[in-house]
Amino acid sequence: MDIFLLSLILLEKKKNYAILLVNNEVINMKNSYCLKVYEEVVKRNSGEKEFLQAVYEVLESLECYIEEHPELEKHGVLERFVEPERLITFRVPWVDDEGNVRVNRGYRVQFSSSIGPYKGGLRFHLSVNSSIIKFLGFEQTLKNALTGLPMGGGKGGSDFDPKGKSDNEIMRFCQSYMNELYRYIGENTDVPAGDIGVGKKEIGYLFGQYKKITNKFVGVLTGKDLSFGGIIGRTEATGNGLCYFVNKMLKEMANTSFLGKRVIISGSGNVALYTLKKVTELGGVVIAMSDSNGYIVDEKGIDFETLKELKEVRKERISKYTEIIPTSKYFDTSSKMWTIPCDIALACATQNEIDLESAKVLVKNGVKAIGEGANMPCTMDATNYFIENKILYAPAKAANAGGVMVSGFEMSQNSMRISWTIDEVDSKLKQQMETIFESVYECAKKYGNEYNLLLGANITGFEKVSKAMIFQGVC
Ligand code: NDP
């Protein structure tokens, strides 16, 4: 099929998806099966730009594998792989502290149960919509496959904004959210966890309400407090896992490590904070971090305990850090943080936070490695720019898999009624993150570009999911 013609036809039909179809990336997709499936996805999900971006990125990198496996088309694997098994949306009514009735929209996407029960976090953030939930659920399917644990892909959340809400308001919202969600989840069906805006506190309220409605004390959620079935080390797991993956990548691909490196980290939430802690332990110096308003810089290194107290206990903006640590400076545009010269940049805030322009500045300033702690933090053209310029690039679905991996350990712990020590959890996490690196790196080399770990991650995850789909028949 002539892709230029296809682009023009689709451009005529719908302006929303023309954005994706007229850039160079789309013109690069050559495999007719991938193209056919992508065209359907565009038609069926028009305007859902994050979801289209995620599907495009995966299909493009699967092309060489699809060429080698014609049986996939016969079994309609790709058509099924890109369509969620179920997308649930629901009303979440709650009453604020002034007695006003408020209504938010709740979501849960149960994307794939091919290799295990649906598993993936809940995001409470103003920006949440079906496109974001579907992109996250789709990515989660491949990520979970990479962990080596039997977990399918899911994701959920709401456009509820927890910022500025009292504890009672958050509790009432979580209870109302669970009043509907409980119908669709279960310890062997779908096991949600936290994500942006959902931490231990929210998981506690959600768990309490599930238990009240169902009269069951089961491992239906992960990220719980240790006092009722949580696992030690979950809070730190995504940040630690990211650092284990990146450190292994530095060692295997460049014979170096974090030691003495200048590192910048976006965000100052769960993932970013524990990435800061682990990078510092591994000998790196974190010179800049951000929140959605701005960023701080301190050439002497940002202090974990100070920032943790500020963000987790006092719930302050990152700008307040400069009042405690006088050597630091605050700048008020978070995206400008990428202009700081550094050796390693770790994107741990949100999707599409590094665009092509930021990528070019990072490379010009000598960055050697990029690690994705957040989900899809680099735009497609930024990712391609890093790979083309042979920058070591750790893709999210491999590099941030540590969180869901330890959630998987929590599920095992809950069903076995046991608990592991921090050393057991951390050594399993480290070992498994290094194994993920090895398999993804091997796959990237096999398909001709050792720097393309994104392709390695997509193919490795997809291989497992697609085999299971074929074995289970058309369902
Ligand atoms: P949190 O809500 O704890 O923190 C998010 C942080 O990012 C906040 O500091 C927020 O600042 C900041 N932020 C948001 N938008 C921007 C922006 N445009 N520029 C700079 N900073 C910004 O979320 P998590 O740390 O849990 O999650 C972060 C990312 O990691 C998400 O993409 C999530 O999906 C992913 N992830 C999380 C896992 C986990 O275990 N928590 C597991 C795997 C992936 P502000 O306070 O101003 O909003």
Short mmCIF file of C-alpha atoms and ligand atoms in Angstrom, two decimals, residues 123-125 135-136 140 143 155 163 194-198 234-235 237-239 266-273 290-294 311 316-317 334-335 347-351 353 373-377 396 400-404, ligand 1:
data_model
loop_
_atom_site.label_atom_id
_atom_site.label_comp_id
_atom_site.label_asym_id
_atom_site.label_seq_id
_atom_site.Cartn_x
_atom_site.Cartn_y
_atom_site.Cartn_z
CA ARG A 123 -4.05 7.55 38.28
CA PHE A 124 -5.94 10.44 39.88
CA HIS A 125 -5.09 13.58 37.90
CA PHE A 135 -2.12 4.16 26.38
CA LEU A 136 -1.06 3.28 29.91
CA GLN A 140 1.44 -2.04 30.86
CA LYS A 143 5.83 -4.11 30.65
CA LYS A 155 -4.84 0.67 34.17
CA LYS A 163 -4.29 18.59 45.08
CA GLY A 194 -1.11 3.27 42.67
CA ASP A 195 0.17 5.73 40.06
CA ILE A 196 0.19 9.54 39.87
CA GLY A 197 -1.98 10.92 42.70
CA VAL A 198 -2.57 7.47 44.23
CA ARG A 234 7.32 -1.24 47.20
CA THR A 235 7.60 2.53 47.78
CA ALA A 237 10.79 -0.15 43.89
CA THR A 238 10.26 1.88 40.70
CA GLY A 239 13.11 4.30 41.46
CA SER A 266 12.34 15.37 36.43
CA GLY A 267 9.51 15.28 38.97
CA SER A 268 9.70 15.01 42.74
CA GLY A 269 6.99 12.42 43.37
CA ASN A 270 7.34 8.76 44.28
CA VAL A 271 9.47 7.64 41.33
CA ALA A 272 11.70 10.73 41.23
CA LEU A 273 12.38 10.83 44.98
CA SER A 290 11.43 19.56 39.25
CA ASP A 291 7.70 19.68 39.82
CA SER A 292 5.07 20.86 37.34
CA ASN A 293 5.81 24.53 38.17
CA GLY A 294 9.59 24.73 38.06
CA LYS A 311 7.27 16.72 49.42
CA GLU A 316 5.14 21.80 49.64
CA ARG A 317 6.12 22.96 46.16
CA SER A 334 10.01 22.94 34.50
CA SER A 335 10.61 22.05 30.83
CA ALA A 347 12.58 11.46 33.15
CA CYS A 348 10.38 10.56 36.13
CA ALA A 349 7.40 12.94 35.91
CA THR A 350 4.88 12.40 33.12
CA GLN A 351 4.22 11.53 29.46
CA GLU A 353 7.89 15.73 28.88
CA GLY A 373 11.09 6.35 35.00
CA ALA A 374 7.77 7.83 33.87
CA ASN A 375 5.58 6.20 31.23
CA MET A 376 6.30 7.45 27.68
CA PRO A 377 8.10 10.62 28.86
CA ALA A 396 10.01 3.01 30.16
CA ASN A 400 10.35 1.35 35.17
CA ALA A 401 9.07 -2.23 35.48
CA GLY A 402 10.46 -2.48 39.04
CA GLY A 403 7.29 -1.07 40.59
CA VAL A 404 4.90 -3.56 39.06
P1 NDP B 1 3.60 11.28 41.64
O1 NDP B 1 2.24 11.80 41.57
O2 NDP B 1 4.11 10.75 42.94
O3 NDP B 1 4.65 12.38 41.13
C1 NDP B 1 4.59 12.99 39.89
C2 NDP B 1 5.61 14.11 39.90
O4 NDP B 1 5.79 14.63 38.60
C3 NDP B 1 5.19 15.28 40.78
O5 NDP B 1 6.34 15.81 41.40
C4 NDP B 1 4.62 16.27 39.76
O6 NDP B 1 4.65 17.62 40.18
C5 NDP B 1 5.62 16.06 38.65
N1 NDP B 1 5.16 16.55 37.36
C6 NDP B 1 3.98 16.36 36.74
N2 NDP B 1 3.99 16.95 35.54
C7 NDP B 1 5.20 17.52 35.40
C8 NDP B 1 5.83 18.27 34.39
N3 NDP B 1 5.20 18.54 33.25
N4 NDP B 1 7.12 18.68 34.58
C9 NDP B 1 7.77 18.41 35.73
N5 NDP B 1 7.22 17.71 36.72
C10 NDP B 1 5.96 17.29 36.57
O7 NDP B 1 3.70 10.14 40.51
P2 NDP B 1 4.72 8.93 40.39
O8 NDP B 1 6.07 9.38 40.80
O9 NDP B 1 4.12 7.74 41.00
O10 NDP B 1 4.69 8.68 38.81
C11 NDP B 1 5.49 9.43 37.90
C12 NDP B 1 5.52 8.71 36.57
O11 NDP B 1 6.05 7.38 36.74
C13 NDP B 1 4.16 8.51 35.88
O12 NDP B 1 4.36 8.55 34.48
C14 NDP B 1 3.78 7.08 36.29
O13 NDP B 1 2.87 6.51 35.39
C15 NDP B 1 5.14 6.42 36.22
N6 NDP B 1 5.26 5.18 36.97
C16 NDP B 1 5.03 5.18 38.33
C17 NDP B 1 5.19 4.00 39.04
C18 NDP B 1 5.08 3.98 40.52
O14 NDP B 1 5.43 2.94 41.11
N7 NDP B 1 4.63 5.03 41.17
C19 NDP B 1 5.51 2.73 38.35
C20 NDP B 1 5.82 2.88 36.94
C21 NDP B 1 5.65 4.06 36.30
P3 NDP B 1 3.33 18.33 40.77
O15 NDP B 1 3.31 17.95 42.22
O16 NDP B 1 3.59 19.77 40.52
O17 NDP B 1 2.15 17.80 40.01
#
